[in-house]
Amino acid sequence: EFEEIETICQLSKKTAPTSKVILGGLLVRDVSKQVLERLLFDYAVVGEAEDTLPDLLKYIFSGQAALSKLRNIDGVMFRDKNHKLISNHPRHRIDVASRKILPSPNIPTLGQWLARTGGSLPVLTGRGCYGKCTFCSPSFRRFQGRKFDDVFEEINLFSEKLGVNLINFTNEVFFEKEEEILRFCAEYRK
């Protein structure tokens, strides 16, 4: 995967040299700065992107070149004028139980995705994991479950409005407690 991302970064800069390449996801969090140095990118979002990415995009689209403004955006990694990677302070984790986080139904490539996956879309019932496994990347040593109503609203959006026929629950921990799993299953049957 790293080599593919490296190729995409190179092609992006070769094709559109002034474009801004932004990385995110597990790669940014799990790979050392020394390895990330190899990639041709301008910015990286470290951790959850819901708040960090909009702040970073506002900075980029404002045309401000002041690094002092960029240094104030928590959860961002960027290159200074000498191309050295700089990491800002991490951003606090999002409390997924207190925020409604739903995907946009207006995804331009949704049809292609559904064709490739046999009509399935991923749903997360929460984030993180309470395990302390050294081999596993997404562990924050704590699981945060989403509100049941939000999970079911997302499932209904996918199935009723978008015609999705298969839901993939993709997080490491479905729910933390057995009674939550049983409650979910009872609700899901309705």
Short mmCIF file of N, CA and C in Angstrom, two decimals:
data_model
loop_
_atom_site.label_atom_id
_atom_site.label_comp_id
_atom_site.label_asym_id
_atom_site.label_seq_id
_atom_site.Cartn_x
_atom_site.Cartn_y
_atom_site.Cartn_z
N GLU A 1 0.81 -1.19 0.00
CA GLU A 1 0.00 0.00 0.00
C GLU A 1 0.86 1.26 0.00
N PHE A 2 1.94 1.27 0.76
CA PHE A 2 2.77 2.47 0.85
C PHE A 2 3.29 2.87 -0.53
N GLU A 3 3.73 1.88 -1.31
CA GLU A 3 4.27 2.18 -2.63
C GLU A 3 3.20 2.77 -3.54
N GLU A 4 1.96 2.30 -3.40
CA GLU A 4 0.86 2.86 -4.20
C GLU A 4 0.61 4.32 -3.83
N ILE A 5 0.62 4.61 -2.54
CA ILE A 5 0.42 5.98 -2.08
C ILE A 5 1.57 6.86 -2.54
N GLU A 6 2.77 6.33 -2.48
CA GLU A 6 3.95 7.07 -2.96
C GLU A 6 3.80 7.41 -4.43
N THR A 7 3.34 6.45 -5.23
CA THR A 7 3.13 6.67 -6.66
C THR A 7 2.05 7.72 -6.91
N ILE A 8 0.95 7.65 -6.17
CA ILE A 8 -0.14 8.62 -6.33
C ILE A 8 0.36 10.03 -6.00
N CYS A 9 1.12 10.17 -4.92
CA CYS A 9 1.68 11.48 -4.56
C CYS A 9 2.59 12.00 -5.66
N GLN A 10 3.45 11.14 -6.19
CA GLN A 10 4.37 11.55 -7.26
C GLN A 10 3.61 11.98 -8.51
N LEU A 11 2.62 11.18 -8.90
CA LEU A 11 1.83 11.51 -10.09
C LEU A 11 1.05 12.81 -9.90
N SER A 12 0.53 13.01 -8.71
CA SER A 12 -0.23 14.24 -8.43
C SER A 12 0.65 15.47 -8.60
N LYS A 13 1.85 15.42 -8.04
CA LYS A 13 2.76 16.56 -8.14
C LYS A 13 3.32 16.73 -9.55
N LYS A 14 3.51 15.61 -10.26
CA LYS A 14 4.01 15.69 -11.63
C LYS A 14 2.93 16.27 -12.56
N THR A 15 1.70 15.82 -12.37
CA THR A 15 0.59 16.25 -13.22
C THR A 15 0.16 17.68 -12.92
N ALA A 16 0.11 18.03 -11.65
CA ALA A 16 -0.34 19.36 -11.22
C ALA A 16 0.59 19.85 -10.11
N PRO A 17 1.75 20.39 -10.48
CA PRO A 17 2.78 20.74 -9.49
C PRO A 17 2.33 21.70 -8.39
N THR A 18 1.35 22.56 -8.68
CA THR A 18 0.91 23.51 -7.65
C THR A 18 -0.24 22.98 -6.80
N SER A 19 -0.71 21.78 -7.12
CA SER A 19 -1.80 21.21 -6.34
C SER A 19 -1.31 20.90 -4.93
N LYS A 20 -2.23 20.84 -4.01
CA LYS A 20 -1.92 20.51 -2.62
C LYS A 20 -2.31 19.07 -2.37
N VAL A 21 -1.37 18.27 -1.93
CA VAL A 21 -1.62 16.86 -1.62
C VAL A 21 -1.78 16.75 -0.11
N ILE A 22 -2.93 16.20 0.30
CA ILE A 22 -3.24 16.03 1.72
C ILE A 22 -3.39 14.54 2.00
N LEU A 23 -2.63 14.05 2.96
CA LEU A 23 -2.73 12.65 3.38
C LEU A 23 -3.54 12.55 4.66
N GLY A 24 -4.04 11.36 4.91
CA GLY A 24 -4.76 11.10 6.15
C GLY A 24 -4.84 9.61 6.38
N GLY A 25 -5.56 9.24 7.41
CA GLY A 25 -5.78 7.83 7.69
C GLY A 25 -4.68 7.21 8.53
N LEU A 26 -4.71 5.90 8.59
CA LEU A 26 -3.79 5.16 9.44
C LEU A 26 -2.33 5.33 9.03
N LEU A 27 -2.10 5.52 7.75
CA LEU A 27 -0.73 5.70 7.27
C LEU A 27 -0.04 6.84 8.02
N VAL A 28 -0.72 7.95 8.14
CA VAL A 28 -0.12 9.13 8.76
C VAL A 28 0.15 8.89 10.25
N ARG A 29 -0.76 8.19 10.90
CA ARG A 29 -0.61 7.97 12.33
C ARG A 29 0.39 6.87 12.65
N ASP A 30 0.48 5.87 11.80
CA ASP A 30 1.24 4.67 12.14
C ASP A 30 2.65 4.60 11.56
N VAL A 31 2.95 5.44 10.60
CA VAL A 31 4.25 5.39 9.94
C VAL A 31 5.13 6.50 10.52
N SER A 32 6.39 6.21 10.69
CA SER A 32 7.31 7.20 11.28
C SER A 32 7.50 8.39 10.34
N LYS A 33 7.91 9.49 10.93
CA LYS A 33 8.19 10.69 10.13
C LYS A 33 9.27 10.42 9.09
N GLN A 34 10.25 9.59 9.46
CA GLN A 34 11.33 9.29 8.52
C GLN A 34 10.79 8.62 7.26
N VAL A 35 9.82 7.76 7.41
CA VAL A 35 9.21 7.10 6.25
C VAL A 35 8.32 8.07 5.50
N LEU A 36 7.55 8.88 6.23
CA LEU A 36 6.67 9.86 5.58
C LEU A 36 7.46 10.89 4.78
N GLU A 37 8.69 11.15 5.18
CA GLU A 37 9.55 12.10 4.45
C GLU A 37 9.66 11.73 2.98
N ARG A 38 9.56 10.44 2.65
CA ARG A 38 9.69 9.98 1.27
C ARG A 38 8.52 10.42 0.39
N LEU A 39 7.39 10.68 1.01
CA LEU A 39 6.19 11.00 0.24
C LEU A 39 6.13 12.47 -0.13
N LEU A 40 5.69 12.74 -1.36
CA LEU A 40 5.54 14.12 -1.83
C LEU A 40 4.14 14.61 -1.46
N PHE A 41 4.00 15.12 -0.26
CA PHE A 41 2.72 15.68 0.16
C PHE A 41 2.97 17.01 0.83
N ASP A 42 1.90 17.80 0.90
CA ASP A 42 2.01 19.13 1.50
C ASP A 42 1.51 19.13 2.95
N TYR A 43 0.41 18.43 3.18
CA TYR A 43 -0.21 18.42 4.50
C TYR A 43 -0.67 17.01 4.83
N ALA A 44 -0.81 16.74 6.11
CA ALA A 44 -1.40 15.47 6.55
C ALA A 44 -2.32 15.77 7.73
N VAL A 45 -3.44 15.09 7.75
CA VAL A 45 -4.37 15.17 8.87
C VAL A 45 -4.10 13.97 9.75
N VAL A 46 -3.72 14.23 10.98
CA VAL A 46 -3.36 13.16 11.91
C VAL A 46 -4.53 12.96 12.87
N GLY A 47 -5.09 11.77 12.87
CA GLY A 47 -6.25 11.49 13.72
C GLY A 47 -7.54 11.71 12.96
N GLU A 48 -8.60 11.95 13.69
CA GLU A 48 -9.93 12.11 13.08
C GLU A 48 -9.99 13.43 12.31
N ALA A 49 -10.61 13.39 11.15
CA ALA A 49 -10.54 14.53 10.23
C ALA A 49 -11.76 15.44 10.26
N GLU A 50 -12.82 15.07 10.95
CA GLU A 50 -14.06 15.85 10.87
C GLU A 50 -13.89 17.32 11.20
N ASP A 51 -13.04 17.65 12.15
CA ASP A 51 -12.80 19.05 12.51
C ASP A 51 -11.51 19.58 11.90
N THR A 52 -10.50 18.74 11.81
CA THR A 52 -9.19 19.19 11.33
C THR A 52 -9.21 19.53 9.85
N LEU A 53 -9.80 18.67 9.03
CA LEU A 53 -9.77 18.91 7.59
C LEU A 53 -10.47 20.21 7.19
N PRO A 54 -11.66 20.52 7.72
CA PRO A 54 -12.26 21.81 7.35
C PRO A 54 -11.38 23.01 7.75
N ASP A 55 -10.74 22.94 8.91
CA ASP A 55 -9.85 24.03 9.32
C ASP A 55 -8.66 24.15 8.37
N LEU A 56 -8.10 23.00 7.98
CA LEU A 56 -6.97 23.01 7.06
C LEU A 56 -7.39 23.55 5.69
N LEU A 57 -8.54 23.12 5.19
CA LEU A 57 -9.01 23.60 3.88
C LEU A 57 -9.28 25.11 3.90
N LYS A 58 -9.83 25.62 5.01
CA LYS A 58 -10.02 27.08 5.13
C LYS A 58 -8.69 27.79 5.02
N TYR A 59 -7.69 27.27 5.69
CA TYR A 59 -6.34 27.85 5.62
C TYR A 59 -5.83 27.83 4.19
N ILE A 60 -5.92 26.69 3.52
CA ILE A 60 -5.40 26.56 2.16
C ILE A 60 -6.12 27.50 1.20
N PHE A 61 -7.47 27.51 1.25
CA PHE A 61 -8.25 28.31 0.31
C PHE A 61 -8.21 29.80 0.62
N SER A 62 -7.80 30.16 1.82
CA SER A 62 -7.69 31.58 2.16
C SER A 62 -6.48 32.21 1.47
N GLY A 63 -5.55 31.38 1.00
CA GLY A 63 -4.36 31.88 0.33
C GLY A 63 -3.30 32.39 1.30
N GLN A 64 -3.51 32.18 2.58
CA GLN A 64 -2.54 32.63 3.57
C GLN A 64 -1.29 31.76 3.49
N ALA A 65 -0.17 32.42 3.52
CA ALA A 65 1.07 31.66 3.49
C ALA A 65 1.74 31.66 4.86
N ALA A 66 1.11 32.31 5.82
CA ALA A 66 1.73 32.45 7.14
C ALA A 66 1.71 31.11 7.88
N LEU A 67 2.92 30.60 8.14
CA LEU A 67 3.02 29.34 8.87
C LEU A 67 2.48 29.48 10.28
N SER A 68 2.48 30.69 10.82
CA SER A 68 1.97 30.89 12.18
C SER A 68 0.48 30.51 12.25
N LYS A 69 -0.27 30.79 11.19
CA LYS A 69 -1.70 30.41 11.16
C LYS A 69 -1.82 28.89 11.07
N LEU A 70 -0.98 28.28 10.25
CA LEU A 70 -1.01 26.83 10.08
C LEU A 70 -0.61 26.12 11.37
N ARG A 71 0.31 26.66 12.09
CA ARG A 71 0.77 26.06 13.35
C ARG A 71 -0.32 26.03 14.41
N ASN A 72 -1.37 26.82 14.22
CA ASN A 72 -2.47 26.86 15.19
C ASN A 72 -3.56 25.84 14.91
N ILE A 73 -3.41 25.06 13.86
CA ILE A 73 -4.42 24.05 13.54
C ILE A 73 -3.97 22.71 14.13
N ASP A 74 -4.61 22.30 15.20
CA ASP A 74 -4.25 21.03 15.84
C ASP A 74 -4.58 19.86 14.91
N GLY A 75 -3.74 18.83 14.97
CA GLY A 75 -3.98 17.62 14.18
C GLY A 75 -3.44 17.68 12.77
N VAL A 76 -2.54 18.63 12.49
CA VAL A 76 -2.00 18.78 11.14
C VAL A 76 -0.49 18.55 11.15
N MET A 77 -0.01 17.92 10.09
CA MET A 77 1.42 17.80 9.83
C MET A 77 1.66 18.51 8.50
N PHE A 78 2.76 19.23 8.41
CA PHE A 78 3.04 19.97 7.18
C PHE A 78 4.55 20.12 7.02
N ARG A 79 4.95 20.63 5.88
CA ARG A 79 6.37 20.88 5.62
C ARG A 79 6.66 22.37 5.78
N ASP A 80 7.76 22.68 6.46
CA ASP A 80 8.15 24.08 6.58
C ASP A 80 8.88 24.51 5.30
N LYS A 81 9.39 25.73 5.28
CA LYS A 81 10.03 26.25 4.06
C LYS A 81 11.27 25.46 3.66
N ASN A 82 11.84 24.70 4.60
CA ASN A 82 12.99 23.84 4.30
C ASN A 82 12.57 22.40 4.01
N HIS A 83 11.28 22.18 3.86
CA HIS A 83 10.68 20.87 3.56
C HIS A 83 10.78 19.88 4.71
N LYS A 84 11.05 20.36 5.91
CA LYS A 84 11.09 19.50 7.09
C LYS A 84 9.66 19.29 7.59
N LEU A 85 9.34 18.05 7.98
CA LEU A 85 7.99 17.76 8.48
C LEU A 85 7.82 18.33 9.88
N ILE A 86 6.73 19.05 10.07
CA ILE A 86 6.38 19.64 11.36
C ILE A 86 5.04 19.05 11.78
N SER A 87 4.95 18.62 13.02
CA SER A 87 3.68 18.09 13.55
C SER A 87 3.13 19.06 14.59
N ASN A 88 1.92 19.50 14.37
CA ASN A 88 1.24 20.34 15.36
C ASN A 88 0.76 19.47 16.51
N HIS A 89 0.22 20.10 17.53
CA HIS A 89 -0.37 19.36 18.64
C HIS A 89 -1.49 18.47 18.12
N PRO A 90 -1.66 17.30 18.73
CA PRO A 90 -2.79 16.46 18.31
C PRO A 90 -4.12 17.11 18.69
N ARG A 91 -5.12 16.79 17.92
CA ARG A 91 -6.46 17.30 18.23
C ARG A 91 -7.14 16.29 19.14
N HIS A 92 -7.98 16.77 20.03
CA HIS A 92 -8.71 15.86 20.92
C HIS A 92 -9.66 15.00 20.10
N ARG A 93 -9.87 13.78 20.58
CA ARG A 93 -10.79 12.87 19.89
C ARG A 93 -12.21 13.40 19.94
N ILE A 94 -12.93 13.06 18.92
CA ILE A 94 -14.34 13.44 18.83
C ILE A 94 -15.15 12.51 19.70
N ASP A 95 -16.11 13.06 20.41
CA ASP A 95 -17.04 12.25 21.19
C ASP A 95 -18.18 11.87 20.24
N VAL A 96 -18.09 10.67 19.66
CA VAL A 96 -19.04 10.27 18.62
C VAL A 96 -20.45 10.06 19.16
N ALA A 97 -20.60 9.90 20.46
CA ALA A 97 -21.93 9.74 21.04
C ALA A 97 -22.66 11.08 21.14
N SER A 98 -21.92 12.17 21.16
CA SER A 98 -22.56 13.48 21.32
C SER A 98 -22.70 14.23 20.00
N ARG A 99 -22.18 13.66 18.91
CA ARG A 99 -22.28 14.32 17.61
C ARG A 99 -22.92 13.40 16.60
N LYS A 100 -23.79 13.96 15.80
CA LYS A 100 -24.39 13.18 14.72
C LYS A 100 -23.45 13.24 13.53
N ILE A 101 -22.86 12.11 13.22
CA ILE A 101 -21.92 12.03 12.10
C ILE A 101 -22.53 11.07 11.08
N LEU A 102 -23.09 11.64 10.02
CA LEU A 102 -23.70 10.84 8.97
C LEU A 102 -23.01 11.14 7.65
N PRO A 103 -22.89 10.13 6.80
CA PRO A 103 -22.27 10.36 5.49
C PRO A 103 -23.19 11.14 4.58
N SER A 104 -22.62 11.81 3.62
CA SER A 104 -23.41 12.53 2.63
C SER A 104 -23.96 11.53 1.61
N PRO A 105 -25.26 11.63 1.30
CA PRO A 105 -25.80 10.74 0.27
C PRO A 105 -25.44 11.21 -1.14
N ASN A 106 -24.75 12.33 -1.26
CA ASN A 106 -24.43 12.92 -2.56
C ASN A 106 -22.99 12.63 -2.98
N ILE A 107 -22.58 11.40 -2.82
CA ILE A 107 -21.22 11.02 -3.19
C ILE A 107 -21.20 10.73 -4.69
N PRO A 108 -20.40 11.49 -5.47
CA PRO A 108 -20.43 11.33 -6.93
C PRO A 108 -20.08 9.93 -7.41
N THR A 109 -19.22 9.22 -6.70
CA THR A 109 -18.78 7.90 -7.17
C THR A 109 -19.52 6.76 -6.47
N LEU A 110 -20.65 7.07 -5.84
CA LEU A 110 -21.37 6.05 -5.08
C LEU A 110 -21.79 4.88 -5.96
N GLY A 111 -22.27 5.15 -7.15
CA GLY A 111 -22.68 4.07 -8.05
C GLY A 111 -21.54 3.13 -8.37
N GLN A 112 -20.36 3.68 -8.62
CA GLN A 112 -19.19 2.85 -8.90
C GLN A 112 -18.83 2.01 -7.68
N TRP A 113 -18.89 2.61 -6.50
CA TRP A 113 -18.57 1.89 -5.26
C TRP A 113 -19.53 0.72 -5.08
N LEU A 114 -20.82 0.98 -5.24
CA LEU A 114 -21.82 -0.07 -5.05
C LEU A 114 -21.65 -1.19 -6.06
N ALA A 115 -21.30 -0.85 -7.30
CA ALA A 115 -21.07 -1.88 -8.31
C ALA A 115 -19.86 -2.74 -7.95
N ARG A 116 -18.82 -2.10 -7.44
CA ARG A 116 -17.60 -2.83 -7.08
C ARG A 116 -17.77 -3.70 -5.85
N THR A 117 -18.64 -3.29 -4.92
CA THR A 117 -18.78 -4.01 -3.65
C THR A 117 -20.02 -4.89 -3.59
N GLY A 118 -20.69 -5.04 -4.71
CA GLY A 118 -21.90 -5.87 -4.71
C GLY A 118 -23.05 -5.22 -3.96
N GLY A 119 -23.06 -3.90 -3.91
CA GLY A 119 -24.16 -3.18 -3.27
C GLY A 119 -24.01 -2.98 -1.78
N SER A 120 -22.79 -3.04 -1.26
CA SER A 120 -22.61 -2.89 0.19
C SER A 120 -21.91 -1.58 0.54
N LEU A 121 -22.22 -1.09 1.72
CA LEU A 121 -21.56 0.10 2.25
C LEU A 121 -21.16 -0.16 3.70
N PRO A 122 -20.06 0.46 4.14
CA PRO A 122 -19.62 0.26 5.53
C PRO A 122 -20.37 1.17 6.51
N VAL A 123 -20.59 0.66 7.70
CA VAL A 123 -21.18 1.42 8.80
C VAL A 123 -20.33 1.17 10.04
N LEU A 124 -20.05 2.23 10.77
CA LEU A 124 -19.33 2.11 12.03
C LEU A 124 -20.31 2.29 13.19
N THR A 125 -20.27 1.38 14.13
CA THR A 125 -21.12 1.53 15.33
C THR A 125 -20.39 2.32 16.40
N GLY A 126 -19.13 2.61 16.18
CA GLY A 126 -18.33 3.39 17.11
C GLY A 126 -16.91 3.48 16.59
N ARG A 127 -16.04 3.99 17.45
CA ARG A 127 -14.64 4.14 17.07
C ARG A 127 -13.75 3.67 18.21
N GLY A 128 -12.59 3.17 17.84
CA GLY A 128 -11.60 2.78 18.83
C GLY A 128 -11.77 1.36 19.30
N CYS A 129 -10.98 1.02 20.30
CA CYS A 129 -10.97 -0.32 20.83
C CYS A 129 -10.39 -0.28 22.23
N TYR A 130 -10.89 -1.13 23.08
CA TYR A 130 -10.40 -1.14 24.46
C TYR A 130 -9.19 -2.07 24.61
N GLY A 131 -8.82 -2.78 23.56
CA GLY A 131 -7.67 -3.68 23.61
C GLY A 131 -6.36 -2.92 23.66
N LYS A 132 -5.34 -3.61 24.04
CA LYS A 132 -4.01 -3.02 24.08
C LYS A 132 -3.05 -3.81 23.19
N CYS A 133 -3.57 -4.28 22.07
CA CYS A 133 -2.78 -5.11 21.17
C CYS A 133 -1.69 -4.27 20.50
N THR A 134 -0.50 -4.76 20.50
CA THR A 134 0.60 -4.01 19.90
C THR A 134 0.60 -4.12 18.38
N PHE A 135 -0.07 -5.12 17.83
CA PHE A 135 -0.08 -5.31 16.38
C PHE A 135 -1.20 -4.55 15.69
N CYS A 136 -2.10 -3.98 16.45
CA CYS A 136 -3.31 -3.39 15.88
C CYS A 136 -3.21 -1.88 15.86
N SER A 137 -3.54 -1.31 14.74
CA SER A 137 -3.40 0.12 14.56
C SER A 137 -4.47 0.99 15.21
N PRO A 138 -5.75 0.70 15.05
CA PRO A 138 -6.76 1.68 15.46
C PRO A 138 -7.02 1.79 16.96
N SER A 139 -6.27 1.14 17.76
CA SER A 139 -6.57 1.11 19.19
C SER A 139 -6.21 2.42 19.88
N PHE A 140 -7.20 3.01 20.51
CA PHE A 140 -6.99 4.19 21.36
C PHE A 140 -7.13 3.79 22.81
N ARG A 141 -7.21 2.47 23.05
CA ARG A 141 -7.39 1.92 24.39
C ARG A 141 -8.76 2.25 24.97
N ARG A 142 -9.64 2.72 24.09
CA ARG A 142 -10.99 3.05 24.54
C ARG A 142 -11.93 2.99 23.35
N PHE A 143 -13.08 2.38 23.57
CA PHE A 143 -14.10 2.31 22.53
C PHE A 143 -15.14 3.38 22.81
N GLN A 144 -15.55 4.07 21.76
CA GLN A 144 -16.63 5.05 21.86
C GLN A 144 -17.76 4.60 20.95
N GLY A 145 -18.87 4.23 21.52
CA GLY A 145 -20.01 3.81 20.72
C GLY A 145 -20.84 4.99 20.26
N ARG A 146 -21.39 4.88 19.05
CA ARG A 146 -22.31 5.90 18.55
C ARG A 146 -23.69 5.65 19.15
N LYS A 147 -24.54 6.65 19.08
CA LYS A 147 -25.92 6.49 19.52
C LYS A 147 -26.62 5.52 18.58
N PHE A 148 -27.43 4.65 19.15
CA PHE A 148 -28.18 3.69 18.34
C PHE A 148 -29.00 4.40 17.27
N ASP A 149 -29.68 5.48 17.65
CA ASP A 149 -30.52 6.20 16.69
C ASP A 149 -29.72 6.67 15.48
N ASP A 150 -28.50 7.13 15.71
CA ASP A 150 -27.65 7.59 14.60
C ASP A 150 -27.22 6.44 13.70
N VAL A 151 -26.89 5.31 14.30
CA VAL A 151 -26.49 4.13 13.51
C VAL A 151 -27.67 3.68 12.65
N PHE A 152 -28.86 3.62 13.24
CA PHE A 152 -30.03 3.18 12.47
C PHE A 152 -30.44 4.21 11.43
N GLU A 153 -30.25 5.48 11.71
CA GLU A 153 -30.54 6.51 10.71
C GLU A 153 -29.62 6.33 9.50
N GLU A 154 -28.35 6.02 9.77
CA GLU A 154 -27.40 5.78 8.67
C GLU A 154 -27.79 4.53 7.88
N ILE A 155 -28.15 3.46 8.55
CA ILE A 155 -28.57 2.24 7.86
C ILE A 155 -29.80 2.51 7.00
N ASN A 156 -30.77 3.24 7.54
CA ASN A 156 -31.98 3.57 6.78
C ASN A 156 -31.65 4.45 5.58
N LEU A 157 -30.77 5.40 5.75
CA LEU A 157 -30.35 6.25 4.64
C LEU A 157 -29.77 5.39 3.52
N PHE A 158 -28.89 4.48 3.89
CA PHE A 158 -28.27 3.62 2.89
C PHE A 158 -29.28 2.71 2.20
N SER A 159 -30.13 2.05 2.99
CA SER A 159 -31.02 1.05 2.41
C SER A 159 -32.22 1.67 1.70
N GLU A 160 -32.88 2.65 2.31
CA GLU A 160 -34.10 3.20 1.73
C GLU A 160 -33.84 4.23 0.64
N LYS A 161 -32.89 5.11 0.85
CA LYS A 161 -32.67 6.19 -0.12
C LYS A 161 -31.64 5.85 -1.18
N LEU A 162 -30.69 4.99 -0.84
CA LEU A 162 -29.61 4.70 -1.78
C LEU A 162 -29.68 3.29 -2.36
N GLY A 163 -30.60 2.49 -1.90
CA GLY A 163 -30.77 1.15 -2.44
C GLY A 163 -29.68 0.16 -2.07
N VAL A 164 -29.00 0.40 -0.98
CA VAL A 164 -27.94 -0.50 -0.54
C VAL A 164 -28.58 -1.77 0.01
N ASN A 165 -28.05 -2.93 -0.40
CA ASN A 165 -28.65 -4.18 0.05
C ASN A 165 -27.79 -4.96 1.04
N LEU A 166 -26.62 -4.43 1.37
CA LEU A 166 -25.75 -5.11 2.32
C LEU A 166 -24.97 -4.07 3.13
N ILE A 167 -25.06 -4.18 4.44
CA ILE A 167 -24.33 -3.28 5.34
C ILE A 167 -23.15 -4.05 5.92
N ASN A 168 -21.98 -3.45 5.84
CA ASN A 168 -20.76 -4.02 6.40
C ASN A 168 -20.42 -3.27 7.69
N PHE A 169 -20.44 -3.94 8.81
CA PHE A 169 -20.00 -3.31 10.06
C PHE A 169 -18.50 -3.51 10.13
N THR A 170 -17.76 -2.43 10.03
CA THR A 170 -16.32 -2.54 9.80
C THR A 170 -15.43 -2.19 10.98
N ASN A 171 -16.00 -1.80 12.10
CA ASN A 171 -15.12 -1.44 13.21
C ASN A 171 -14.66 -2.67 13.97
N GLU A 172 -13.60 -2.49 14.75
CA GLU A 172 -12.98 -3.59 15.47
C GLU A 172 -13.88 -4.14 16.58
N VAL A 173 -14.61 -3.26 17.22
CA VAL A 173 -15.53 -3.63 18.29
C VAL A 173 -16.93 -3.25 17.84
N PHE A 174 -17.83 -4.23 17.77
CA PHE A 174 -19.19 -3.95 17.33
C PHE A 174 -19.88 -3.07 18.37
N PHE A 175 -19.98 -3.55 19.57
CA PHE A 175 -20.39 -2.77 20.74
C PHE A 175 -19.61 -3.33 21.91
N GLU A 176 -19.48 -2.54 22.94
CA GLU A 176 -18.60 -2.92 24.04
C GLU A 176 -19.23 -3.95 24.98
N LYS A 177 -20.54 -3.85 25.18
CA LYS A 177 -21.19 -4.72 26.16
C LYS A 177 -22.20 -5.64 25.47
N GLU A 178 -22.35 -6.81 26.04
CA GLU A 178 -23.26 -7.80 25.46
C GLU A 178 -24.68 -7.27 25.37
N GLU A 179 -25.13 -6.55 26.41
CA GLU A 179 -26.51 -6.04 26.38
C GLU A 179 -26.71 -5.02 25.25
N GLU A 180 -25.65 -4.29 24.88
CA GLU A 180 -25.75 -3.36 23.75
C GLU A 180 -25.90 -4.12 22.44
N ILE A 181 -25.18 -5.22 22.31
CA ILE A 181 -25.27 -6.04 21.10
C ILE A 181 -26.68 -6.63 20.99
N LEU A 182 -27.20 -7.16 22.10
CA LEU A 182 -28.55 -7.75 22.08
C LEU A 182 -29.60 -6.69 21.78
N ARG A 183 -29.45 -5.51 22.36
CA ARG A 183 -30.40 -4.41 22.09
C ARG A 183 -30.34 -4.02 20.61
N PHE A 184 -29.13 -3.92 20.07
CA PHE A 184 -28.99 -3.57 18.67
C PHE A 184 -29.68 -4.61 17.78
N CYS A 185 -29.42 -5.87 18.05
CA CYS A 185 -30.02 -6.95 17.25
C CYS A 185 -31.53 -6.93 17.32
N ALA A 186 -32.08 -6.67 18.50
CA ALA A 186 -33.54 -6.59 18.66
C ALA A 186 -34.10 -5.44 17.82
N GLU A 187 -33.43 -4.30 17.88
CA GLU A 187 -33.88 -3.13 17.10
C GLU A 187 -33.74 -3.40 15.59
N TYR A 188 -32.66 -4.05 15.22
CA TYR A 188 -32.37 -4.30 13.81
C TYR A 188 -33.45 -5.21 13.19
N ARG A 189 -33.94 -6.15 13.96
CA ARG A 189 -34.97 -7.08 13.46
C ARG A 189 -36.27 -6.37 13.10
N LYS A 190 -36.54 -5.26 13.78
CA LYS A 190 -37.79 -4.50 13.52
C LYS A 190 -37.74 -3.97 12.14
#
